[in-house]
Short mmCIF file of C-alpha atoms in Angstrom, two decimals:
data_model
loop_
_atom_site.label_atom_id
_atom_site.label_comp_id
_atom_site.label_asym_id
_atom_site.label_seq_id
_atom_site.Cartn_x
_atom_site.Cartn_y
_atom_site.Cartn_z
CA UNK A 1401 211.44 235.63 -56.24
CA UNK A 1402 208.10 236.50 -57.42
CA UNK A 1403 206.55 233.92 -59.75
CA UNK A 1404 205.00 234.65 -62.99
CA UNK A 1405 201.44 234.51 -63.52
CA UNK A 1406 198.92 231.38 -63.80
CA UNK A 1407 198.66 229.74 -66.98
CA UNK A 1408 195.34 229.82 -68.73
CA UNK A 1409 195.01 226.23 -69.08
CA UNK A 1410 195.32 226.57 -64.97
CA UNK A 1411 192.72 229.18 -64.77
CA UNK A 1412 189.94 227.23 -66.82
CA UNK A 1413 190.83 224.00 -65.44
CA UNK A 1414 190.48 225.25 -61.72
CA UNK A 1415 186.74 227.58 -62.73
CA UNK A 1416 185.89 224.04 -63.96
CA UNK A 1417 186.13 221.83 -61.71
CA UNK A 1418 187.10 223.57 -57.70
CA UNK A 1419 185.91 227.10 -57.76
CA UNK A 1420 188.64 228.37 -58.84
CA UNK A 1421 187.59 231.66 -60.17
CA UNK A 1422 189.13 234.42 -62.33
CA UNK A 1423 189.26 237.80 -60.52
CA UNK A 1424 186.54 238.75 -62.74
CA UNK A 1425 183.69 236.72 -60.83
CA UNK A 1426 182.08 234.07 -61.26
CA UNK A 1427 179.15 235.43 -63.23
CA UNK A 1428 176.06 235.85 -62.00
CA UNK A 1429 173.21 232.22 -61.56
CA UNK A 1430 171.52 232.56 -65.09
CA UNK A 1431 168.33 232.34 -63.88
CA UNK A 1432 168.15 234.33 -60.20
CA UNK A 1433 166.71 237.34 -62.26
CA UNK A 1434 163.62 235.77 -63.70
CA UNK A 1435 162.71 234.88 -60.57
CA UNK A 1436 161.93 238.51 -59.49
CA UNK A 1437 165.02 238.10 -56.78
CA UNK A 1438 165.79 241.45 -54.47
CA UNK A 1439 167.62 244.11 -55.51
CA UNK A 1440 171.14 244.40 -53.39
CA UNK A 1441 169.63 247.08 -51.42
CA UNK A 1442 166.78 245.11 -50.18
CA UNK A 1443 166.69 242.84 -47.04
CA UNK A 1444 166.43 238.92 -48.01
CA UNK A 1445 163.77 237.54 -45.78
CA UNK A 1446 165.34 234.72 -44.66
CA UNK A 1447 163.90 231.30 -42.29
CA UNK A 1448 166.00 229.06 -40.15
CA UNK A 1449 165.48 224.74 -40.02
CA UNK A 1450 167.66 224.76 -37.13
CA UNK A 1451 168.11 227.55 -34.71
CA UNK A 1452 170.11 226.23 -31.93
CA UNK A 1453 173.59 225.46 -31.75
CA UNK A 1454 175.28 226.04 -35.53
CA UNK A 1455 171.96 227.70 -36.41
CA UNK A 1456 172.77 230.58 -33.67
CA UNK A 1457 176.05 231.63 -35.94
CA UNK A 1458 174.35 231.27 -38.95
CA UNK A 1459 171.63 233.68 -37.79
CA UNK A 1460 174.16 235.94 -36.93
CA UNK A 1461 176.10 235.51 -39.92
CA UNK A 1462 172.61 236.56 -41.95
CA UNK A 1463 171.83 239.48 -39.12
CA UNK A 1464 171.54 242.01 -42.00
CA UNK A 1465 168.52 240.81 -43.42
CA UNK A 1466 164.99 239.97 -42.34
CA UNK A 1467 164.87 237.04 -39.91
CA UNK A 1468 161.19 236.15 -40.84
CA UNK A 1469 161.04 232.24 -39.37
CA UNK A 1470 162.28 229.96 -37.36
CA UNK A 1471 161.84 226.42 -37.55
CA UNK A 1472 163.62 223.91 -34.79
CA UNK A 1473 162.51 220.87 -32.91
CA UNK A 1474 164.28 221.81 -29.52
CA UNK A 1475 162.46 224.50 -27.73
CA UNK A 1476 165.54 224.77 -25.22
CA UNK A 1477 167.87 224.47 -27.39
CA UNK A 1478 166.38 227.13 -29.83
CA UNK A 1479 165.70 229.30 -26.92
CA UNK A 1480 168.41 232.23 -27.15
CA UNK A 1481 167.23 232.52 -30.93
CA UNK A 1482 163.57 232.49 -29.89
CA UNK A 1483 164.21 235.23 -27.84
CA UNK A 1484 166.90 237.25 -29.88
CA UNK A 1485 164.67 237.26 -33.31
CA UNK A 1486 161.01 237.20 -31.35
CA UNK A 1487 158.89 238.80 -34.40
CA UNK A 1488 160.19 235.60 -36.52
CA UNK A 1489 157.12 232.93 -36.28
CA UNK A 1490 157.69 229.71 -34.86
CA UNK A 1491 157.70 226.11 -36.32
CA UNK A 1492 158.86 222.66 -35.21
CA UNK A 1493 158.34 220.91 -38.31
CA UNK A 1494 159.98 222.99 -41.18
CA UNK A 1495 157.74 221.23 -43.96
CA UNK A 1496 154.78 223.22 -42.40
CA UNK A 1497 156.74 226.91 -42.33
CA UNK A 1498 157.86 226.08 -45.89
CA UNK A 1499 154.16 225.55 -46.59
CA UNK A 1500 152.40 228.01 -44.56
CA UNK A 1501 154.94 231.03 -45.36
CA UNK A 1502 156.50 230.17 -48.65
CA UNK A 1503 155.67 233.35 -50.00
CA UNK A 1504 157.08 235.11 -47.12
CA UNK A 1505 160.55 233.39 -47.56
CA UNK A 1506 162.91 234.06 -49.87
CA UNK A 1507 165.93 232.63 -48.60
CA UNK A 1508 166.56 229.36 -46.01
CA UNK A 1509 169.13 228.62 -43.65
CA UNK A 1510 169.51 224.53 -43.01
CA UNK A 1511 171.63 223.87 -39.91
CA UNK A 1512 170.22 220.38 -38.49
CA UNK A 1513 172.16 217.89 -37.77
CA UNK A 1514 173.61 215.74 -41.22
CA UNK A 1515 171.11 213.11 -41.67
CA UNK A 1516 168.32 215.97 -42.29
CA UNK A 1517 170.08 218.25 -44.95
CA UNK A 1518 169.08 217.01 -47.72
CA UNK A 1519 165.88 216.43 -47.16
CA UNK A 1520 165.30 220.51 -45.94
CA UNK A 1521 167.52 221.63 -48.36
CA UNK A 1522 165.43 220.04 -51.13
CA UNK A 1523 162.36 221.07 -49.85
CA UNK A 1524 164.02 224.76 -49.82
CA UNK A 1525 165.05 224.43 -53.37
CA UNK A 1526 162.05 223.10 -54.86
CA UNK A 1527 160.04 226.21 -53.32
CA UNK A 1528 162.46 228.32 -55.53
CA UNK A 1529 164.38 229.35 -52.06
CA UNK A 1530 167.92 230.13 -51.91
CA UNK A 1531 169.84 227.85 -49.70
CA UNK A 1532 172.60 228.22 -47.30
CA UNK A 1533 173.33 224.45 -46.10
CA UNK A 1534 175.81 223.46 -43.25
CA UNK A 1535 178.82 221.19 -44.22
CA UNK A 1536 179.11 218.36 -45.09
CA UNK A 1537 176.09 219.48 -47.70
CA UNK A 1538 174.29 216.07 -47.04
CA UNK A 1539 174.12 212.61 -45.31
CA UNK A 1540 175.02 210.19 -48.36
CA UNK A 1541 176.51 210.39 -52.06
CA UNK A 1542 173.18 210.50 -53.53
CA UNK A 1543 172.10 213.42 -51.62
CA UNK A 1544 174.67 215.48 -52.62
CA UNK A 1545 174.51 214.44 -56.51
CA UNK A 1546 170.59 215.16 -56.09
CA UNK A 1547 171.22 218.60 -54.60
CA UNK A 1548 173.95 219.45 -56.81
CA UNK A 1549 171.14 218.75 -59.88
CA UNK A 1550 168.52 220.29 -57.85
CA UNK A 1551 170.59 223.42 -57.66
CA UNK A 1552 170.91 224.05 -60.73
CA UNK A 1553 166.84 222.76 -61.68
CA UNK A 1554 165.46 224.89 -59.72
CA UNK A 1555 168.19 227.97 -60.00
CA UNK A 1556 168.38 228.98 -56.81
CA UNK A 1557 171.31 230.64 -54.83
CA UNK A 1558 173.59 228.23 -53.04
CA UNK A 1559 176.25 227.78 -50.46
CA UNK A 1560 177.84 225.38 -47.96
CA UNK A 1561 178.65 225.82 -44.81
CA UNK A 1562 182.35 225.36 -45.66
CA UNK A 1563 183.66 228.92 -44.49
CA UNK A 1564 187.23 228.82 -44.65
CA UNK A 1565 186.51 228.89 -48.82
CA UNK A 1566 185.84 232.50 -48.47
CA UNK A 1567 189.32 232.47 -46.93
CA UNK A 1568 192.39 234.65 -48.22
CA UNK A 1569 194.69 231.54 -47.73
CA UNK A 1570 192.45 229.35 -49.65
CA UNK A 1571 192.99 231.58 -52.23
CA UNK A 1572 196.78 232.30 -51.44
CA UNK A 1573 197.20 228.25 -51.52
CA UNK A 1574 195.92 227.83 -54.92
CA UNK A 1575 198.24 230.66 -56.18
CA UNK A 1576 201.33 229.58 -54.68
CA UNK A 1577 200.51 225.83 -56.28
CA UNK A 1578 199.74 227.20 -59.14
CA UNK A 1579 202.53 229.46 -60.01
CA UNK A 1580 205.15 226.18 -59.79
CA UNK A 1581 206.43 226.89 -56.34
CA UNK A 1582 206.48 224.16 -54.74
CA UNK A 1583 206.38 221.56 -57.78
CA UNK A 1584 204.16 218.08 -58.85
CA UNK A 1585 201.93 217.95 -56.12
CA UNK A 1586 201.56 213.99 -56.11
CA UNK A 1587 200.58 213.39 -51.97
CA UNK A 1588 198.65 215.49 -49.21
CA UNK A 1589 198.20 214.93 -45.64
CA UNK A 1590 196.14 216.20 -43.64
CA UNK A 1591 194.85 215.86 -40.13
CA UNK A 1592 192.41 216.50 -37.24
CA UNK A 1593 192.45 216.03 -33.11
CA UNK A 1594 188.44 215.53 -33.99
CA UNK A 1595 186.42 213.88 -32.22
CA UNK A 1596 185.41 215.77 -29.45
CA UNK A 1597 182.44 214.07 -29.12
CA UNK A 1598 181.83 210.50 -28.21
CA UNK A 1599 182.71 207.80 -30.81
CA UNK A 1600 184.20 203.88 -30.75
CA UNK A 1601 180.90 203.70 -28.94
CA UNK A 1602 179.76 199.80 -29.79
CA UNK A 1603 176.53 199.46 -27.71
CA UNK A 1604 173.39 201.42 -28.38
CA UNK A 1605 172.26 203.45 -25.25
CA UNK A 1606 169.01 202.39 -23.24
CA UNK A 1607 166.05 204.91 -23.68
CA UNK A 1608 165.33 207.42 -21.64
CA UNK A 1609 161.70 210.03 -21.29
CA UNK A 1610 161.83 212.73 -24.28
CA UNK A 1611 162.57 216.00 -22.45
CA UNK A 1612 159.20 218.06 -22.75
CA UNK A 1613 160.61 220.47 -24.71
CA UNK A 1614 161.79 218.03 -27.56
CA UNK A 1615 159.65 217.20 -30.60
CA UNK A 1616 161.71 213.91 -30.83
CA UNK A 1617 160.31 212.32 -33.99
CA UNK A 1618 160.83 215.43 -35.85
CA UNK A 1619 164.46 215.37 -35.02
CA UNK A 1620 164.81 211.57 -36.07
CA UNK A 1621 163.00 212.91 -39.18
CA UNK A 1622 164.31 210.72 -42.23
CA UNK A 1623 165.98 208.35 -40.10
CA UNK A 1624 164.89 205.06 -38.31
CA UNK A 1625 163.17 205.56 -35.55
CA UNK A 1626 164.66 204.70 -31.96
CA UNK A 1627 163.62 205.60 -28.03
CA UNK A 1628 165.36 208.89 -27.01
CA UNK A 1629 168.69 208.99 -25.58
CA UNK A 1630 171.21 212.61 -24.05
CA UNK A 1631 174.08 210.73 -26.42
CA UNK A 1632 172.28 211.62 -29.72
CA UNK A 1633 170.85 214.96 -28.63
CA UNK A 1634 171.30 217.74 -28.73
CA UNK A 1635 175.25 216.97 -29.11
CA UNK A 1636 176.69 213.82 -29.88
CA UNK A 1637 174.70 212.75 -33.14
CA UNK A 1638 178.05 213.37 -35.16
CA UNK A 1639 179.36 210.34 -34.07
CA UNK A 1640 176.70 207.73 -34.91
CA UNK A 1641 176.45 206.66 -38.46
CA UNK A 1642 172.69 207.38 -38.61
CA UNK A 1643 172.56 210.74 -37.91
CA UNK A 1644 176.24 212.45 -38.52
CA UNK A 1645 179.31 211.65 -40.43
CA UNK A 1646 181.98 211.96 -37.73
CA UNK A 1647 184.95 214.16 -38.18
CA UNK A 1648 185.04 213.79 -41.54
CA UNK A 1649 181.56 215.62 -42.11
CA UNK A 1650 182.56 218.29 -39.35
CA UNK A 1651 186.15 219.30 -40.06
CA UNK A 1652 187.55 217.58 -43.82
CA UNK A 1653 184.91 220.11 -45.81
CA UNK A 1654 186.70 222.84 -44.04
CA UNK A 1655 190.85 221.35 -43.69
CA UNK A 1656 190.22 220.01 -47.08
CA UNK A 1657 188.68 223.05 -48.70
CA UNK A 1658 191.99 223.90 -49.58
CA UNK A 1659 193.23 220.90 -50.97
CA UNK A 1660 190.01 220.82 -53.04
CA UNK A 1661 190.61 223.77 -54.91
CA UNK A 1662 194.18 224.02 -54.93
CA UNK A 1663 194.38 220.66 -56.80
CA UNK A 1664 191.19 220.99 -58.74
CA UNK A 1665 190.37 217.23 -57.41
CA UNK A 1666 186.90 215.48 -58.63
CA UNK A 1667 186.27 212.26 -58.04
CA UNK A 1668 188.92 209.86 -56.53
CA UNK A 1669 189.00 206.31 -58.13
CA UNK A 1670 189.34 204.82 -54.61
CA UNK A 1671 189.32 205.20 -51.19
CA UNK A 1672 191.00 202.66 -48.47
CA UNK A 1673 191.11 202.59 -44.73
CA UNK A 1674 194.54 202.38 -44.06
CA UNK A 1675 194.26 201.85 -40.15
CA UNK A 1676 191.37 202.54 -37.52
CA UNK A 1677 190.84 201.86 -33.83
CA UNK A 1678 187.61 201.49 -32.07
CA UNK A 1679 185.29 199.93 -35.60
CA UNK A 1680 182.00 199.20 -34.98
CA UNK A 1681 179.05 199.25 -36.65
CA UNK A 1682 177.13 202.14 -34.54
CA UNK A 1683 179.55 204.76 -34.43
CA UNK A 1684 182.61 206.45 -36.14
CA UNK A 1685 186.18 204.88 -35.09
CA UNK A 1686 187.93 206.90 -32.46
CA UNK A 1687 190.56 206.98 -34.84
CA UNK A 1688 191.42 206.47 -38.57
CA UNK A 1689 193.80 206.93 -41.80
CA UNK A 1690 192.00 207.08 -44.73
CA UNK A 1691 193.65 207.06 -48.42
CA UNK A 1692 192.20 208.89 -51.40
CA UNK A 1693 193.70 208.31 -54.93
CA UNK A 1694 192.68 210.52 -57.52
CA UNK A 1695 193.64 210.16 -60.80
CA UNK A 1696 195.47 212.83 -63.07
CA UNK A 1697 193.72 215.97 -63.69
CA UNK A 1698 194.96 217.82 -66.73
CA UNK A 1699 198.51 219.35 -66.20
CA UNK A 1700 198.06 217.84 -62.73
CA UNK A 1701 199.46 214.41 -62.30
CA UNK A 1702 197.82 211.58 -59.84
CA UNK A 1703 197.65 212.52 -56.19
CA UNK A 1704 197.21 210.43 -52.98
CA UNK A 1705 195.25 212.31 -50.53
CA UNK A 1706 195.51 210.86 -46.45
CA UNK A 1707 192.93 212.12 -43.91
CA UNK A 1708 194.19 211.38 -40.41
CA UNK A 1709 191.04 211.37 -37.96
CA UNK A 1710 191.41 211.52 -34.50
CA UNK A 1711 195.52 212.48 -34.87
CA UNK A 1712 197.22 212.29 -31.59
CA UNK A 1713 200.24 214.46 -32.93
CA UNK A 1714 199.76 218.26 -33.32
CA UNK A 1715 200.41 217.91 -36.99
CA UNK A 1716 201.90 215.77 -39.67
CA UNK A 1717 205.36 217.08 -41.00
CA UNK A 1718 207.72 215.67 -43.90
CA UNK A 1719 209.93 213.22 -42.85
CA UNK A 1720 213.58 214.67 -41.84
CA UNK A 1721 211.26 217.94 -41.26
CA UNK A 1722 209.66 217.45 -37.66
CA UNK A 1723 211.24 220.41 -36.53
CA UNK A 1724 211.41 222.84 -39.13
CA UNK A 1725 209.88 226.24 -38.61
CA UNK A 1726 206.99 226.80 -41.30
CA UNK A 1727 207.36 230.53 -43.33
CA UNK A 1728 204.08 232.38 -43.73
CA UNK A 1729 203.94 234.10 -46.76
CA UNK A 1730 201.43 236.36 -44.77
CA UNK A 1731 200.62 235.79 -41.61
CA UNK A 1732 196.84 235.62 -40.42
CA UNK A 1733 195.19 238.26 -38.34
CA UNK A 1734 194.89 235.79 -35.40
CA UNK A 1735 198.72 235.19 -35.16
CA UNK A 1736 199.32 239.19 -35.53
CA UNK A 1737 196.38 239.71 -32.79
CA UNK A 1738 198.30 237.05 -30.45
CA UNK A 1739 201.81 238.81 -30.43
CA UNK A 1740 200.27 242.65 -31.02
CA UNK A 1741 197.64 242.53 -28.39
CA UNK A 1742 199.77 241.32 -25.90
CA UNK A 1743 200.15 243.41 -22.86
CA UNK A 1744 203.60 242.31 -22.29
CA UNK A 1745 205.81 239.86 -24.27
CA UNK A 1746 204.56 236.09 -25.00
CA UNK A 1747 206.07 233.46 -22.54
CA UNK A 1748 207.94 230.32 -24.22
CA UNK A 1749 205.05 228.02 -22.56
CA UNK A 1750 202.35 230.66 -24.41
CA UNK A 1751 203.61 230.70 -27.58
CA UNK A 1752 203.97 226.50 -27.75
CA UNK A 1753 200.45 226.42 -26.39
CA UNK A 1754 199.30 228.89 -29.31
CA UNK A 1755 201.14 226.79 -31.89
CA UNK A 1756 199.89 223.87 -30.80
CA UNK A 1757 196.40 224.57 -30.43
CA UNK A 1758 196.99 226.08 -34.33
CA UNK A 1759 198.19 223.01 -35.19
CA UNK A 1760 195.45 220.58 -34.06
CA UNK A 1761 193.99 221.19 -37.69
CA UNK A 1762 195.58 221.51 -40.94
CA UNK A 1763 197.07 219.92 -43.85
CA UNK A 1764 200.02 219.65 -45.64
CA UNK A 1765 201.16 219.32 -49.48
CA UNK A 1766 203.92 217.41 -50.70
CA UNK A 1767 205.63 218.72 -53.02
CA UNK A 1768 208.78 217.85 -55.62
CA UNK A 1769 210.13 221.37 -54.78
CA UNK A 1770 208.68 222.17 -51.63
CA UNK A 1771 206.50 221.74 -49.01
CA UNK A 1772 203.26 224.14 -48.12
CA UNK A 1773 200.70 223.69 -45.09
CA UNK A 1774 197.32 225.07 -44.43
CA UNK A 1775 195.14 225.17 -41.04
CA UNK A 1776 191.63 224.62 -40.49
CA UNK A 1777 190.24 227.27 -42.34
CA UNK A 1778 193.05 228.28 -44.55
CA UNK A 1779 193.73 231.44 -42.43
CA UNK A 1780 197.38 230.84 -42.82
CA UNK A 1781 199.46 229.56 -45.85
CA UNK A 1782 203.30 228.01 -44.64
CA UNK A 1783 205.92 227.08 -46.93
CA UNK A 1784 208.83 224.52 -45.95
CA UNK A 1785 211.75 224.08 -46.00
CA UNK A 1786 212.45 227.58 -44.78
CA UNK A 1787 215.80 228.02 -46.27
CA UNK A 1788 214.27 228.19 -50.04
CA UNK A 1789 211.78 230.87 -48.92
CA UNK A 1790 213.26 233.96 -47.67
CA UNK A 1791 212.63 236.68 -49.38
CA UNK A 1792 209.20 234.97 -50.84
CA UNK A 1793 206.79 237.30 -52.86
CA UNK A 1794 203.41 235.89 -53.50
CA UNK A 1795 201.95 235.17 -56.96
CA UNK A 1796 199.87 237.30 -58.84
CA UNK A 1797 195.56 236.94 -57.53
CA UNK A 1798 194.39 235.30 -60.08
CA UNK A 1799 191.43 234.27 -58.38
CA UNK A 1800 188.23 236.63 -56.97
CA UNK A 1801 188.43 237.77 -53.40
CA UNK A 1802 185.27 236.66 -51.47
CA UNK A 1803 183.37 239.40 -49.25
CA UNK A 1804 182.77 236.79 -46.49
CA UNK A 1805 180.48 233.64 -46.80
CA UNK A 1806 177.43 234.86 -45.89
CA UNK A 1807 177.66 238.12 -47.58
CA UNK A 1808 178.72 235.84 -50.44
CA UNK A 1809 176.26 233.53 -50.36
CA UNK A 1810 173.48 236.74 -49.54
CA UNK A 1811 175.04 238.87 -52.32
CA UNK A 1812 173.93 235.41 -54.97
CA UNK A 1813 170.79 235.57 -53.34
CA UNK A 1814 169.87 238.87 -54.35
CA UNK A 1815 170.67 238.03 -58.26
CA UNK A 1816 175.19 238.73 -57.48
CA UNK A 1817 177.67 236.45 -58.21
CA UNK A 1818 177.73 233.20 -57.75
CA UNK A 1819 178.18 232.42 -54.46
CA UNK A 1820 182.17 230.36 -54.05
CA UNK A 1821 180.80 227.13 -52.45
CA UNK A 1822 177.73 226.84 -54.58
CA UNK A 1823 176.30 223.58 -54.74
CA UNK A 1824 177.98 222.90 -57.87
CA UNK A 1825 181.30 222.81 -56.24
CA UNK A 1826 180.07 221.87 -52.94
CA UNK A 1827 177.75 218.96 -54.51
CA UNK A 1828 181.24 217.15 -55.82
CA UNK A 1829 183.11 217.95 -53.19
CA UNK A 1830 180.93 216.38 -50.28
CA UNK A 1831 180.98 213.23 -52.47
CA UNK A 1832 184.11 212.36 -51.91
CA UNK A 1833 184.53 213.50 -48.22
CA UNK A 1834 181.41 211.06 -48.32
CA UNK A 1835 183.20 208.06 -49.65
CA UNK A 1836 185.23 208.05 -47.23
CA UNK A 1837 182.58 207.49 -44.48
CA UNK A 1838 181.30 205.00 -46.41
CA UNK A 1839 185.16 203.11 -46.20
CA UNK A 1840 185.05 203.10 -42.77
CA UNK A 1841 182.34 200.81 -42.68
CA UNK A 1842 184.46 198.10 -44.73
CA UNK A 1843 187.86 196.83 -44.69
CA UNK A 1844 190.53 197.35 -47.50
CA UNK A 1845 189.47 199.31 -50.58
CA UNK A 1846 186.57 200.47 -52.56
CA UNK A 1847 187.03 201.14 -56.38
CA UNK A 1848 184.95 203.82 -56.97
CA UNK A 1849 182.86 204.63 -60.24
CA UNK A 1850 181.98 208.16 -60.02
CA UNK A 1851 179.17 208.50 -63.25
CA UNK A 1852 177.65 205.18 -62.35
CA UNK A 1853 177.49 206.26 -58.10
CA UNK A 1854 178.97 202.76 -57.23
CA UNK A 1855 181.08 201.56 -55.55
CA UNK A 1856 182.79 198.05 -58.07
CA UNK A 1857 184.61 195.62 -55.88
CA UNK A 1858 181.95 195.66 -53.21
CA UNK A 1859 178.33 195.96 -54.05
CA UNK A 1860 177.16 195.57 -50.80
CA UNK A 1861 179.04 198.87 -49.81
CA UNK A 1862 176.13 200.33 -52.49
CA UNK A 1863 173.07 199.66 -49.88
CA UNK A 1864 174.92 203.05 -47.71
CA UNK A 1865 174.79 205.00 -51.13
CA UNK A 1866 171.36 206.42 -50.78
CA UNK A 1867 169.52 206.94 -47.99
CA UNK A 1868 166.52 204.90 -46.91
CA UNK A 1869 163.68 207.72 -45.87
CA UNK A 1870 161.41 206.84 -42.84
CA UNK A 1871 158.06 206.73 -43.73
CA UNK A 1872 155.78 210.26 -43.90
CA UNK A 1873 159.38 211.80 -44.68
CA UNK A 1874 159.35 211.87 -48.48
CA UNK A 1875 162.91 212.78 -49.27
CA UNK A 1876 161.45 215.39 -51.93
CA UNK A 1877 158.88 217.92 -51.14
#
């Protein structure tokens, strides 16, 4: 049966605190037009910290504009941008292409690896530069509450690197919640077959020569400085403390994008490592359960939020519900694409492998009516127990429709709406995915005091709040 529209006491909570948005917009950054940004039919011209790896998709998510610079420490990594974009100038250190060619920029793309993001993004800001910043936003808690201020100081156009919310089913997710559905939401689960990369590593790695095409104390940057090593760069940084923030950096800001809007979450009160295998004080765990609490949130009562890192199960399901096929209220253009596109019809052994490999990501909310799932990005919504759902109509949209992150973010940039995962949602939101790194690094709980940044049962936890900048790397430009 088709539900009845979202209360307004919903709709003002969720623009408050999630970016939950009324289909109206979100009203365009107050002060984008003093600044003399572009009209929407002018080309941004837009610089790069960061052009291999991520920073090749990001260029390509920005390919309508003006690819003016490019700044990146790798030449060999950076090469297929280099090439691709050759009338963009050159830089290794992005502090002297922010300098040299600030009024040439209007907008920057920061895709470095975590332990430089806030510093570039900060720099960006302070030049009056709109920002697009990979996920997680920043390194440390302090980062992200600096950024989140900074954002909104300097009044620049924003955006994470979250994309999955610009996703339909993020959208469809907070509906369905929203509309009663599925009940109190008062637990979530959710889950990742992340890492990829190497972690439970206990032993730093013996130096080796910095390849010649490496600018290797531009790409410690902020961080202490140590002898070279293949198992930092250009790869496997996400898995050392100093430079990344493990799974939970690379996949909760998108599996938990979701969950953050949905259930309007700020600040959790706690955060405790339930289990973890492979601690040690270089590198992430090779695997983990981590428990959020977060107090109640208006209509919303309290809600226990588990992040399972490393899962070696496809996907967490509901107890007496292991087997129990999911209902998609609509189902996402890769599912159609696998059964449509087929040349001839999908093998048992195909279809298992497809679900499984769409499984390997996701989460899951428990609910007193009903169960609903989401995948990595939020490309599909799924309801449980099937039985109560045939026949399911969605909700009203109550929320705006993003064009795309990029064209979201680009559309801010030129003085449009502001963007979904602005800083000021992304700022709060990277927080907590934050405090949870910092859990790992301790046994049993941390009481959290959000206003004060502190953690209250375990000061020395505090020391991994902010970060300590190397010298001749000034945090703030």
């Amino acid at each position: 049966m088709k539900q009845s529209g979202i209360s307004r006491r919903h709709f003002f909570l969720g623009s408050l605190l999630a970016g939950a948005v009324p289909a109206g917009g979100y009203g365009a950054v107050p002060s984008l037009g003093r600044m003399g940004y572009k009209s929407p039919n002018e080309k941004l011209n837009i610089a790069a910290i960061g052009a291999g790896g991520k920073g090749r998709s990001d260029l390509a998510g920005c390919a309508t504009e003006n690819i003016v610079a490019l700044a990146d420490v790798d030449e060999k990594s950076a090469a297929e941008s280099f090439a691709k974009y050759s009338s963009a100038k050159r830089f290794k250190d992005f502090r002297k292409m922010l300098d040299q060619m600030e009024k040439q920029i209007d907008a920057v793309i920061v895709s470095t690896p975590d332990h430089m993001h806030g510093m570039a993004t900060m720099w960006a800001m302070q030049r009056g530069k709109a920002v697009y910043c990979q996920k997680p936003l920043t390194h440390t808690i302090w980062e992200a509450r600096e950024l989140t201020a900074g954002a909104e100081k300097y009044g620049v156009a924003t955006q994470m690197g979250n994309q999955g919310y610009s996703n339909e089913g993020t959208r469809q997710a907070a509906e369905i919640l929203w509309s009663g559905e599925i009940g109190d939401v008062t637990e979530v689960h959710a889950w990742t077959n992340r890492p990829i990369w190497p972690q439970g590593v206990s032993k730093v790695p013996k130096g080796e020569p910095v390849p010649s095409t490496m600018d290797w104390d531009s790409w410690i940057g902020v961080a202490e400085m140590r002898p070279y090593s293949p198992e930092y760069a250009p790869f496997a940084w996400r898995g050392w403390y100093d430079f990344g923030c493990g799974a939970l950096g690379d996949m909760a800001c998108h599996i938990l994008g979701s969950v953050n809007m949905a259930l309007m979450l700020g600040a959790p009160e706690s955060v405790e490592v339930i289990s973890q295998e492979g601690k040690n004080p270089h590198t992430f765990p090779t695997q983990s359960v981590i428990r959020f609490d977060f107090p109640a949130r208006k209509t919303m009562p309290p809600v226990k939020v588990f992040w399972h890192d490393g899962a070696k199960d496809a996907a967490f399901r509901p107890e007496g519900l292991e087997h129990e096929p999911r209902l998609i209220p609509i189902a996402p253009d890769a599912e159609r694409r696998f059964y449509e596109q087929a040349k001839k019809p999908r093998t048992r052994q195909e279809i298992d492998q497809f679900e499984a490999r769409s499984q390997a990501n996701g989460a899951i909310f428990m609910g007193t009516k009903g169960f609903m799932s989401t995948d990595t990005y939020a490309n599909a919504v799924q309801l449980m127990p099937q039985k109560y759902y045939h026949g399911y109509e969605m909700p009203d949209e109550w929320l705006t429709r993003s064009p795309g992150h990029y064209r979201d973010w680009i559309r801010a940039a030129k003085g449009g709406e502001r963007s979904c995962s602005d800083f000021s949602i992304a700022g709060p939101f990277t927080e907590w995915i934050l405090l949870g790194v910092l859990g790992l690094r301790f046994e049993g709980k941390l009481e959290w005091d959000a206003k004060a940044m502190k953690v209250t049962n375990r000061p020395e936890a505090n020391e991994y709040i902010q970060p300590h900048p190397r010298k001749g790397w000034d945090w703030a430009g």
